[in-house]
CSV table of C-alpha atoms and ligand atoms in Angstrom, one decimal:
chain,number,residue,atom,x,y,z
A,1,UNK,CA,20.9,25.9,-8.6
A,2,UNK,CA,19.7,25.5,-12.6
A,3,UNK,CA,18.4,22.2,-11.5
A,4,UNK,CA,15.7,24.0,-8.6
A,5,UNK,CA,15.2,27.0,-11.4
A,6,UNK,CA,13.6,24.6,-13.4
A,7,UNK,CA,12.2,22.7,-11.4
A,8,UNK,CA,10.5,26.2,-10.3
A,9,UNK,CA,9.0,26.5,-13.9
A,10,UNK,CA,6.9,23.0,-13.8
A,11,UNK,CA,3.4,23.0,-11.6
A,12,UNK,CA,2.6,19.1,-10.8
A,13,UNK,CA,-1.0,18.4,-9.5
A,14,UNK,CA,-3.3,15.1,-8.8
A,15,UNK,CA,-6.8,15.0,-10.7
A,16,UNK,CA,-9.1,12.5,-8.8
A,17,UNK,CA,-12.8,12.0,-8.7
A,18,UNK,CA,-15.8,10.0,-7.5
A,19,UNK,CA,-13.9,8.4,-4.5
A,20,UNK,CA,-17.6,8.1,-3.0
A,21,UNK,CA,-16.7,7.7,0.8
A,22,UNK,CA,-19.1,5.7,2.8
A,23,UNK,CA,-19.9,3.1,-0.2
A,24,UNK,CA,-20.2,0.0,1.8
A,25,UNK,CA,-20.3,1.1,5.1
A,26,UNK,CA,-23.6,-0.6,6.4
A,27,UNK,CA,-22.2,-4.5,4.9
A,28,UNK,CA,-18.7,-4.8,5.0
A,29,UNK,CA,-16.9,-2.2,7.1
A,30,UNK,CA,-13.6,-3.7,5.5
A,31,UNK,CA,-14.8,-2.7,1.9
A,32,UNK,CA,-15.7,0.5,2.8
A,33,UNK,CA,-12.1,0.9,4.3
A,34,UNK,CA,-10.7,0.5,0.4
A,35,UNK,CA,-12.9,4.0,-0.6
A,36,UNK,CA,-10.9,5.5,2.7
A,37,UNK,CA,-7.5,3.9,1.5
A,38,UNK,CA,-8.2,5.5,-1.8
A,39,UNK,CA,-8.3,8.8,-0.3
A,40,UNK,CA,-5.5,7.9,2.0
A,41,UNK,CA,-3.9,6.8,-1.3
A,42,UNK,CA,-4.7,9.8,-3.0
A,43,UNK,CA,-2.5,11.9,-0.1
A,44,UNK,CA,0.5,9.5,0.1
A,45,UNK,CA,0.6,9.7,-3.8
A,46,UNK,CA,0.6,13.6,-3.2
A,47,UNK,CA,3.0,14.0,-0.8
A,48,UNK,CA,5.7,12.1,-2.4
A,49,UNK,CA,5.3,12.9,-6.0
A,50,UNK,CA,5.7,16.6,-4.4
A,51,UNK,CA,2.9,18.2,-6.2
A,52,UNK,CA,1.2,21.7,-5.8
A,53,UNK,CA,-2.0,20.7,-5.2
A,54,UNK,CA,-5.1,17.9,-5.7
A,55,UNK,CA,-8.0,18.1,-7.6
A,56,UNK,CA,-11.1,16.3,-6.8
A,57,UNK,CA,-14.0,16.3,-9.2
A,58,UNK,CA,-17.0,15.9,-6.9
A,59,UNK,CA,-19.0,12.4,-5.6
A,60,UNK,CA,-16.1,12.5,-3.0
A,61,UNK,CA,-19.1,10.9,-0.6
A,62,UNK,CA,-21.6,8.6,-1.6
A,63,UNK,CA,-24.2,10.3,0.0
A,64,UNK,CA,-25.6,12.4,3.1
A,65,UNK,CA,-25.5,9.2,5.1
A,66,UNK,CA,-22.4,8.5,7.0
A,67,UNK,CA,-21.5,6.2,10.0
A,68,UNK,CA,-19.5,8.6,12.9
A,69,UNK,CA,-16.5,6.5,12.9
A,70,UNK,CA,-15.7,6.9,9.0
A,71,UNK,CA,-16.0,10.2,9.2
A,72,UNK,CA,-14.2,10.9,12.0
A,73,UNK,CA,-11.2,9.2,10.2
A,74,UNK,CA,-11.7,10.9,7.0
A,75,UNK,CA,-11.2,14.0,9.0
A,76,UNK,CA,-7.9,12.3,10.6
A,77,UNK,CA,-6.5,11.8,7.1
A,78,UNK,CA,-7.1,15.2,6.1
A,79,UNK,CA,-5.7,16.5,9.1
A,80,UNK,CA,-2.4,14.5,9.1
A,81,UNK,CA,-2.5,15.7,5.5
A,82,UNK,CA,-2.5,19.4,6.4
A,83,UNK,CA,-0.3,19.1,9.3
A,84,UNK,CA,1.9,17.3,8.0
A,85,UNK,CA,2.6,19.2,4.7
A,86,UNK,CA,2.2,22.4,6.8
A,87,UNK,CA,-1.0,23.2,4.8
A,88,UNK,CA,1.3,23.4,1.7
A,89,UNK,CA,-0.7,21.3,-0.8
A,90,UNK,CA,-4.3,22.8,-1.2
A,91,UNK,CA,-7.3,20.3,-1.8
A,92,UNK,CA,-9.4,21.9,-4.4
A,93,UNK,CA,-13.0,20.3,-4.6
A,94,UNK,CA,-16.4,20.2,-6.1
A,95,UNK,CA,-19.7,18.9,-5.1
A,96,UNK,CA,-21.4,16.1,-7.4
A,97,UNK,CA,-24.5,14.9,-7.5
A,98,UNK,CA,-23.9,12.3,-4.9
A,99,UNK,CA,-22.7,14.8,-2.6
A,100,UNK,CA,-25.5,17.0,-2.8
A,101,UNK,CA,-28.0,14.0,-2.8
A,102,UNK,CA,-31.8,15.7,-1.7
A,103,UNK,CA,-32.4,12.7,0.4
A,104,UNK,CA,-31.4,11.3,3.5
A,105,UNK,CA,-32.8,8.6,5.1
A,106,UNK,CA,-35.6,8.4,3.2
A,107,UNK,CA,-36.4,11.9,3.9
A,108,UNK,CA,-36.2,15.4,1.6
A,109,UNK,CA,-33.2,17.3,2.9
A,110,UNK,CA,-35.2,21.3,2.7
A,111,UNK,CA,-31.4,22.9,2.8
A,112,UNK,CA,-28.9,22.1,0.5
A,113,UNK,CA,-25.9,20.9,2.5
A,114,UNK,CA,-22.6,18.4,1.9
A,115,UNK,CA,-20.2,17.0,3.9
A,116,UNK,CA,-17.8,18.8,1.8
A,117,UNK,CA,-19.1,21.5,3.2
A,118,UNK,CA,-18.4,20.2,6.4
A,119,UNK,CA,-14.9,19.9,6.1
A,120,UNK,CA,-14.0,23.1,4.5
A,121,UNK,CA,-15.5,25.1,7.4
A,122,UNK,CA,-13.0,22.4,9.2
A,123,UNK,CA,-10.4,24.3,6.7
A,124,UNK,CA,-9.2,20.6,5.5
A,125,UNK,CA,-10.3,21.4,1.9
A,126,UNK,CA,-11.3,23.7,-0.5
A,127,UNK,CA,-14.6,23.7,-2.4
A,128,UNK,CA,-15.5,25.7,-5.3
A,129,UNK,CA,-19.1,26.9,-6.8
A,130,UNK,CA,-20.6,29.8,-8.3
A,131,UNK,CA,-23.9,31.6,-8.7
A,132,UNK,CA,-25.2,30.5,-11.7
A,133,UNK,CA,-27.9,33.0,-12.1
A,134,UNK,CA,-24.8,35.8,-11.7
A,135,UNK,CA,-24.0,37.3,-15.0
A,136,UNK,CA,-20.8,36.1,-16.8
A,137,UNK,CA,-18.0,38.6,-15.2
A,138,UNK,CA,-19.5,38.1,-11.8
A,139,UNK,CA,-19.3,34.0,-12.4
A,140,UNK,CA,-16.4,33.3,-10.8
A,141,UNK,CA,-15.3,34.9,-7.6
A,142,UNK,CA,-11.8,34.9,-6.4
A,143,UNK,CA,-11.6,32.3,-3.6
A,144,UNK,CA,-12.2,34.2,-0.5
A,145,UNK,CA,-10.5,32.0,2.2
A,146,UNK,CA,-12.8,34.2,5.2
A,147,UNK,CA,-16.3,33.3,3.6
A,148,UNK,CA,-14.8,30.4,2.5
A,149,UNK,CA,-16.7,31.4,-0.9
A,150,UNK,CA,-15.5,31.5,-4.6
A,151,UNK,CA,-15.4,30.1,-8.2
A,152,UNK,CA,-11.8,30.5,-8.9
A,153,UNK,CA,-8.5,30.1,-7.0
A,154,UNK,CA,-5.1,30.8,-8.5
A,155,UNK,CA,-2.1,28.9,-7.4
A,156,UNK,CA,1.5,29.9,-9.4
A,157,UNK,CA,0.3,30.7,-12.5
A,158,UNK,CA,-2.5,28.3,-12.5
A,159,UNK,CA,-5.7,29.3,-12.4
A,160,UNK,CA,-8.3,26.7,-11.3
A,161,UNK,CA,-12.6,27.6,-12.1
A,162,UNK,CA,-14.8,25.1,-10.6
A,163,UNK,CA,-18.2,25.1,-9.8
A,164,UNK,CA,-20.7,22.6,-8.3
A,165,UNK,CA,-22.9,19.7,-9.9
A,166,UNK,CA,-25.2,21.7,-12.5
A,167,UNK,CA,-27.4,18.8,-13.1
A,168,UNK,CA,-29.7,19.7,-16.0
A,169,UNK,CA,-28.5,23.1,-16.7
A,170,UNK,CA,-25.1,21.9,-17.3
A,171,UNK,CA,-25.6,22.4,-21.5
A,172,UNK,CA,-27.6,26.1,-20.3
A,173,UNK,CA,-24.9,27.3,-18.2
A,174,UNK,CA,-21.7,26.0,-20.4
A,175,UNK,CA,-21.7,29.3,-22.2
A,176,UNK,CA,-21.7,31.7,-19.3
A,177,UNK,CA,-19.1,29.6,-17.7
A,178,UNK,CA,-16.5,30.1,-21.0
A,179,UNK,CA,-17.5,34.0,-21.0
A,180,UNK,CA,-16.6,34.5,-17.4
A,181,UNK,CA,-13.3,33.1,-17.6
A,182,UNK,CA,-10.5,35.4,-19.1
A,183,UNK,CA,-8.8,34.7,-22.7
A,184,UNK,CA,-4.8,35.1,-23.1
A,185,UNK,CA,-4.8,36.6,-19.4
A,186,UNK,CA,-1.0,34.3,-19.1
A,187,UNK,CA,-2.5,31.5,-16.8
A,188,UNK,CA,-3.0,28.2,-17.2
A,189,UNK,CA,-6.9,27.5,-16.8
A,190,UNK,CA,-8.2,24.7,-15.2
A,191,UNK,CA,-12.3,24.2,-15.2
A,192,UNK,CA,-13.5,21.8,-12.8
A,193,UNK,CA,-16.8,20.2,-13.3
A,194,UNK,CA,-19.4,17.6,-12.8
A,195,UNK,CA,-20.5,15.9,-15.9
A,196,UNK,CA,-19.7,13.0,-18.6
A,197,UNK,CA,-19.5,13.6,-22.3
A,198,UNK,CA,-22.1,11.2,-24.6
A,199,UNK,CA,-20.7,8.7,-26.3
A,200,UNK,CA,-17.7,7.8,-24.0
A,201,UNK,CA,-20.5,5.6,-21.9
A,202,UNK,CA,-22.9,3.5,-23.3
A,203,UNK,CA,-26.5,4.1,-22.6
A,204,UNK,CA,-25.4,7.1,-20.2
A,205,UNK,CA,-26.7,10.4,-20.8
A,206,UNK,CA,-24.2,13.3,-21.0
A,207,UNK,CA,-23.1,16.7,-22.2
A,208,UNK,CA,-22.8,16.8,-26.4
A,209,UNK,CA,-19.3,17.5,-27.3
A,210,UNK,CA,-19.9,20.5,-29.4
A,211,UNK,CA,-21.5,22.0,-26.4
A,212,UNK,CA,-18.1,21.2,-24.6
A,213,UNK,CA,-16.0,22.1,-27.2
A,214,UNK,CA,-16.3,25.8,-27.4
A,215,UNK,CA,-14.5,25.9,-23.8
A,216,UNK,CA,-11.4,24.7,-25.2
A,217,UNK,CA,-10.3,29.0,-26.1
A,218,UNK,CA,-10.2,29.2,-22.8
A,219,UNK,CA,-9.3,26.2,-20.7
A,220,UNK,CA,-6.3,24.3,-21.4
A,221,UNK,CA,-7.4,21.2,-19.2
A,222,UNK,CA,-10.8,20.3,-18.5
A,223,UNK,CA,-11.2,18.1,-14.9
A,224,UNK,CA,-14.4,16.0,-15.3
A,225,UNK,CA,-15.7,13.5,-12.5
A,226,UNK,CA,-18.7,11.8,-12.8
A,227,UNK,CA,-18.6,8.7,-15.3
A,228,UNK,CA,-16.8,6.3,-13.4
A,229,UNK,CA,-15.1,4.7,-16.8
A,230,UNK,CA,-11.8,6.6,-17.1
A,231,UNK,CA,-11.7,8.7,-20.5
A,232,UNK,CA,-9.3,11.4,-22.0
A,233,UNK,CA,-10.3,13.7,-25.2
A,234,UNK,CA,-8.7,15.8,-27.8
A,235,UNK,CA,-5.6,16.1,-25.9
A,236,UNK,CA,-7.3,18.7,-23.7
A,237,UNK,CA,-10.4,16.8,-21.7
A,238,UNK,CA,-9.7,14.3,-19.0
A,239,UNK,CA,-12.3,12.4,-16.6
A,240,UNK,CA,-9.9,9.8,-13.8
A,241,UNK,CA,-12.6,7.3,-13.7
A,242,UNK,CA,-13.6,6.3,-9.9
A,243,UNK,CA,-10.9,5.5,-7.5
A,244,UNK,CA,-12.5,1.9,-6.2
A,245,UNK,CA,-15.8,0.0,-8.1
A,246,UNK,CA,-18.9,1.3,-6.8
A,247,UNK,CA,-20.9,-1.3,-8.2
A,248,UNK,CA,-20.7,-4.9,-9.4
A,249,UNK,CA,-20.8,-3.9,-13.1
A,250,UNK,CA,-17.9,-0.8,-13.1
A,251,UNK,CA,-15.4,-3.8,-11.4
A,252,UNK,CA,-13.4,-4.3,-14.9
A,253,UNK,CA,-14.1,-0.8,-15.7
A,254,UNK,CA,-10.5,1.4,-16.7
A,255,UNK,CA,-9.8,3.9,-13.2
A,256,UNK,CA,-7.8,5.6,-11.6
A,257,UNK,CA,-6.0,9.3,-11.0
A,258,UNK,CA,-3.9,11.3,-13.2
A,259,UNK,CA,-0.4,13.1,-12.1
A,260,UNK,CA,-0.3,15.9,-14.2
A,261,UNK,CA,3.1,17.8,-14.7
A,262,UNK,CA,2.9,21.5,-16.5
A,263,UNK,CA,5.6,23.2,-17.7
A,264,UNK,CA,5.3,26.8,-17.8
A,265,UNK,CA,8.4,27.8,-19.0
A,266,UNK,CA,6.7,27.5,-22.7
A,267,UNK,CA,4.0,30.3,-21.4
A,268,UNK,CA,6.8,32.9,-22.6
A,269,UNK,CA,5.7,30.9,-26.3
A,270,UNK,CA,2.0,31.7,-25.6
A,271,UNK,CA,1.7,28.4,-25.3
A,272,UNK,CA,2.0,25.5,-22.5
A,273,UNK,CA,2.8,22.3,-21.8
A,274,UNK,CA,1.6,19.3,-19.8
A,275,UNK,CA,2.2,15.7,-19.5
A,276,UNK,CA,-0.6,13.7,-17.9
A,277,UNK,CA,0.5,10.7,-16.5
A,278,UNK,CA,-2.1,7.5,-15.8
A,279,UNK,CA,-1.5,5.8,-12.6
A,280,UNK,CA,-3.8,2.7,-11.3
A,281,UNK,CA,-4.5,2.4,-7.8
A,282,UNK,CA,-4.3,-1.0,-5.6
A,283,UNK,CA,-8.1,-1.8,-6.2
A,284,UNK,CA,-9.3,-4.5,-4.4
A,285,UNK,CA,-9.7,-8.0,-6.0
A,286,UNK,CA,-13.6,-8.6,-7.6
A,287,UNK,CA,-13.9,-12.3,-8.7
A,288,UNK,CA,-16.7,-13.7,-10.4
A,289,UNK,CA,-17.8,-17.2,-10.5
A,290,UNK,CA,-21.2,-18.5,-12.1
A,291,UNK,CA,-22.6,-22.0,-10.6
A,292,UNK,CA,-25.0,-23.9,-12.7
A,293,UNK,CA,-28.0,-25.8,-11.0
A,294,UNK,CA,-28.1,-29.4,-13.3
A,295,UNK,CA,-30.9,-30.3,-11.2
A,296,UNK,CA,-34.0,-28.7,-9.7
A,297,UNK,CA,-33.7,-28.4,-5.6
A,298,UNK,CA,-36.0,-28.9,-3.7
A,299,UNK,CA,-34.6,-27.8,-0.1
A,300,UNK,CA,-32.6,-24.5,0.9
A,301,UNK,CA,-30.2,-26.8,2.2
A,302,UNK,CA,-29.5,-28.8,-0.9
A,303,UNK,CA,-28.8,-25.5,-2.8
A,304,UNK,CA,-26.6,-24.1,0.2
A,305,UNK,CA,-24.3,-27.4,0.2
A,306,UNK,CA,-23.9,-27.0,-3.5
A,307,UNK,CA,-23.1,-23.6,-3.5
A,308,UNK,CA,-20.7,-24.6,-0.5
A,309,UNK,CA,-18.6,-27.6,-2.7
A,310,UNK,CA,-18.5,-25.2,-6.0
A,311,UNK,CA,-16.9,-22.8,-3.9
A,312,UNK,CA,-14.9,-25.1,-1.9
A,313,UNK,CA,-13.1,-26.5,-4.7
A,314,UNK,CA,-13.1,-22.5,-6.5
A,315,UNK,CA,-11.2,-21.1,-3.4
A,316,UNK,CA,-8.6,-24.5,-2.9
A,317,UNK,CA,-7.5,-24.1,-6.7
A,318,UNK,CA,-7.4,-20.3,-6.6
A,319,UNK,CA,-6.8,-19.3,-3.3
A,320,UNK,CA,-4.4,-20.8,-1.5
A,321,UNK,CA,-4.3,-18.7,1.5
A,322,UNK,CA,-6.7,-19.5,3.9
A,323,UNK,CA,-5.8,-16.9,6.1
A,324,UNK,CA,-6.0,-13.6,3.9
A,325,UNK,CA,-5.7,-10.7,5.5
A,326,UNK,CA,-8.8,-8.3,5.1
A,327,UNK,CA,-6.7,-6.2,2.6
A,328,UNK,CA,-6.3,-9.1,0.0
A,329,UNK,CA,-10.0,-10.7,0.3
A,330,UNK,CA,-11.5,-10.9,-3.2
A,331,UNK,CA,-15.2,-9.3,-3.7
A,332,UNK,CA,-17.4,-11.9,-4.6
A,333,UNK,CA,-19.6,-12.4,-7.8
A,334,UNK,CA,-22.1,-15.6,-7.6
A,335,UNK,CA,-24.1,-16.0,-10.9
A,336,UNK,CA,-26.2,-18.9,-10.2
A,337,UNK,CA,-27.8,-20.3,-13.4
A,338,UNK,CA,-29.3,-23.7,-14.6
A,339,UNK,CA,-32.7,-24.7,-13.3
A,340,UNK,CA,-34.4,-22.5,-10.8
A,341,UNK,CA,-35.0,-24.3,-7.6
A,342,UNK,CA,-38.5,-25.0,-6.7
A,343,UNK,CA,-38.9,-22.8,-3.7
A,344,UNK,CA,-36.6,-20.4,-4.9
A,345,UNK,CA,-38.8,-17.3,-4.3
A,346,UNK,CA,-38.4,-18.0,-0.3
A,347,UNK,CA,-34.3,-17.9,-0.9
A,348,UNK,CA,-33.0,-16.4,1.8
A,349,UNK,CA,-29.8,-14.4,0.1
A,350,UNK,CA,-29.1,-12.8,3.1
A,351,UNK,CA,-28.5,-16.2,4.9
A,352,UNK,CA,-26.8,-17.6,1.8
A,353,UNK,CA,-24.1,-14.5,2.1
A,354,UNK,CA,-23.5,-15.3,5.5
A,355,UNK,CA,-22.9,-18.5,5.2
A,356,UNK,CA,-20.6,-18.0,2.4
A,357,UNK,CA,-18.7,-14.7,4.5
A,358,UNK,CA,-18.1,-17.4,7.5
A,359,UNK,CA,-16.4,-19.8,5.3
A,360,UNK,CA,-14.5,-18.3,2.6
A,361,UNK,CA,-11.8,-15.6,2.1
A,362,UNK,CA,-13.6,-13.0,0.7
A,363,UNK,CA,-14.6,-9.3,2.1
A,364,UNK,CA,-18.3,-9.3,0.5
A,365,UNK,CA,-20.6,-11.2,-1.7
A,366,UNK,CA,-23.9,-10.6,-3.8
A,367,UNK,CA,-25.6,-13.3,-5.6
A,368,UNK,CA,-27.5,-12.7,-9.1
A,369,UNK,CA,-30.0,-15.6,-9.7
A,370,UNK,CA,-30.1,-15.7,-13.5
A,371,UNK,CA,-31.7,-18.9,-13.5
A,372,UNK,CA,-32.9,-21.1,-17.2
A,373,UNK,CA,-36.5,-19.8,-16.6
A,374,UNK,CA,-35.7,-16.5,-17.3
A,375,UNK,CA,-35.0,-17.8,-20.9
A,376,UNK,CA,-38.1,-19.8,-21.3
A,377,UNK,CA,-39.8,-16.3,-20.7
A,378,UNK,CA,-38.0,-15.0,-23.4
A,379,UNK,CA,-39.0,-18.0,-25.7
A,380,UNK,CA,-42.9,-17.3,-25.0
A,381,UNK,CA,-42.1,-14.2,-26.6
A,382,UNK,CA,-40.6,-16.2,-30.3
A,383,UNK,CA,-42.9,-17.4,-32.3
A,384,UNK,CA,-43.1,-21.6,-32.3
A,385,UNK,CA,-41.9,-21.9,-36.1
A,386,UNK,CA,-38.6,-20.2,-35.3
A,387,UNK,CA,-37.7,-23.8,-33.4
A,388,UNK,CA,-39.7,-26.1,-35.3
A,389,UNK,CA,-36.8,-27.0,-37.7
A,390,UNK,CA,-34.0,-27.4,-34.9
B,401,LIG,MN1,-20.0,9.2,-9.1
């Protein structure tokens, strides 16, 4: 009996962000599989770690664009889910800027509209935005599970504020958002948003922290999505990183979901505890190999065979598998450098993928041609005299 009492007092839930569904989708239907598995990871993780409820901070799908079969079995998953925990653990999410891209196809898209969208009139999630033009004590609207509308949903004696993507009036609207929600009310505050914080990302713009900090009165964790680089802040700020890489250069970048555990037993001390506890997912394997040219090529074919025997020799001391499954195929990385082939402009990349997907074990490949000419342009820019005395 003491042991469920206080286990009563402790609130777990799962922060993830930018799973970005449908990445991959028209090249390797197996790649785009692992951004499903990490959702489907995601669930498993949250059903056996028996937590209250998930947290997903927006760019949950990569865009407006989606092939009918993944999202028939993202809607599978979440139905399973729902079923199967009898609709116990509530999926609380926001809409990024990926998921509210204004393009589709090529084309504008007049009506704002998500696929998150989608599946909360399916009731499989739950999304929450706000008005920003509302004034402060209107802000945030008690989750209304009818109009499926609502900036704020309390769970326990958790409260969780969220709102969509703000985009440039992030920094405008950060004030408004810390006088709408209540100070001392008891609860636990949770603020859900959409944006990085400069200086945790090179060369990436975000929010100041001053204009962040001022929040921290009133919300005891912060739930960011949107840099893909994991990062945690002043014990109180805390952005998961993405759950797979979305591109080439975020494939050694730190990611992943946090469990967090809060005890609120200590509430009766005005004060509350949490533990937030880092755990990697089974990302796939990204290897990358660089091939130097010695010579210049004259023929497709001599640069293919090349490519071919580098590779061959790469995957027989490395891999010794032949027959991978799909699940354990490395992503591919193929630098080529050294001198540029003559006809290299007509290098069909697209052919030189293919031949390298019907060969080797690996689920996907893109080649960067980084080629010695490239630096020759760069010496054209130094004057002679700098290499007259080498
Ligand atoms: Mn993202």
């Amino acid at each position: 009996m003491l042991k469920s009492d206080s286990e009563n007092q402790k609130v777990r839930f799962i922060h993830a962000s930018d799973i970005h569904l449908g990445t991959g989708q028209y090249q390797s239907p197996e790649r785009a599989d692992d951004f499903l598995n990490v959702l489907k990871g995601i669930i498993d993780l949250a059903i056996t770690k028996k937590v209250n409820f998930i947290l997903l901070g927006g760019d949950v799908f990569s865009s407006l664009d989606i092939l009918p079969e993944q999202l028939g079995r993202i809607v599978k998953i979440l139905k399973d889910f729902r079923e199967k925990t009898q609709n116990s653990i509530k999926i609380i999410a926001i809409e990024g800027n990926h998921d509210i891209k204004k393009y589709s196809r090529g084309a504008r898209i007049k009506r704002r509209q998500s696929w998150l969208r989608f599946l909360q009139d399916l009731d499989l999630l739950i999304l929450l935005d706000i008005n920003p033009d509302a004034p402060p004590e209107k802000l945030f609207q008690t989750y209304d599970y009818k109009t499926k509308k609502g900036g704020k949903i309390r769970i326990g004696n958790v409260i969780v504020y969220g709102t969509s993507y703000l985009g440039r009036r992030t920094e405008e609207i950060l004030p408004k958002i810390r006088s709408g929600i209540a100070k001392n009310d008891g609860c636990f505050h949770i603020l859900l948003q959409h944006f990085g914080i400069k200086g945790q990302m090179k060369n990436v713009p975000g929010i100041l922290p001053y204009k962040v900090q001022p929040l921290n009165d009133r919300i005891n964790y912060l739930a960011l999505g949107h840099y893909h680089l994991q990062f945690k802040l002043g014990g109180w700020i805390f952005n998961p990183g993405s759950g797979e890489a979305v591109s080439s250069i975020e494939s050694n970048y730190k990611r992943g979901i946090f469990l967090v555990e809060i005890n609120t037993e200590t509430e009766k001390k005005k004060k509350f505890s949490f533990n937030v506890k880092n755990i990697t997912l089974k990302n796939r394997e990204h290897l990358w190999f660089t091939i130097y040219f010695p010579q210049i090529f004259q023929g497709e074919q001599d640069v293919i065979s090349f490519i071919t025997e580098k590779l061959k020799k790469k995957f027989s001391e490395e891999i010794e598998e032949r027959n991978l499954p799909h699940s354990k195929k490395p992503v591919l990385y193929l630098v080529l450098r050294g001198n540029k082939p003559l006809f290299s402009s007509n290098l069909d990349l697209r052919n030189l993928q293919d031949r390298i997907l019907e060969q080797f074990p690996v689920i996907s490949t893109r080649i960067y041609e980084k080629y010695v000419e490239n630096i020759r342009t760069l010496e054209t820019f130094i004057p002679i005299n700098n290499f007259a005395k080498i």
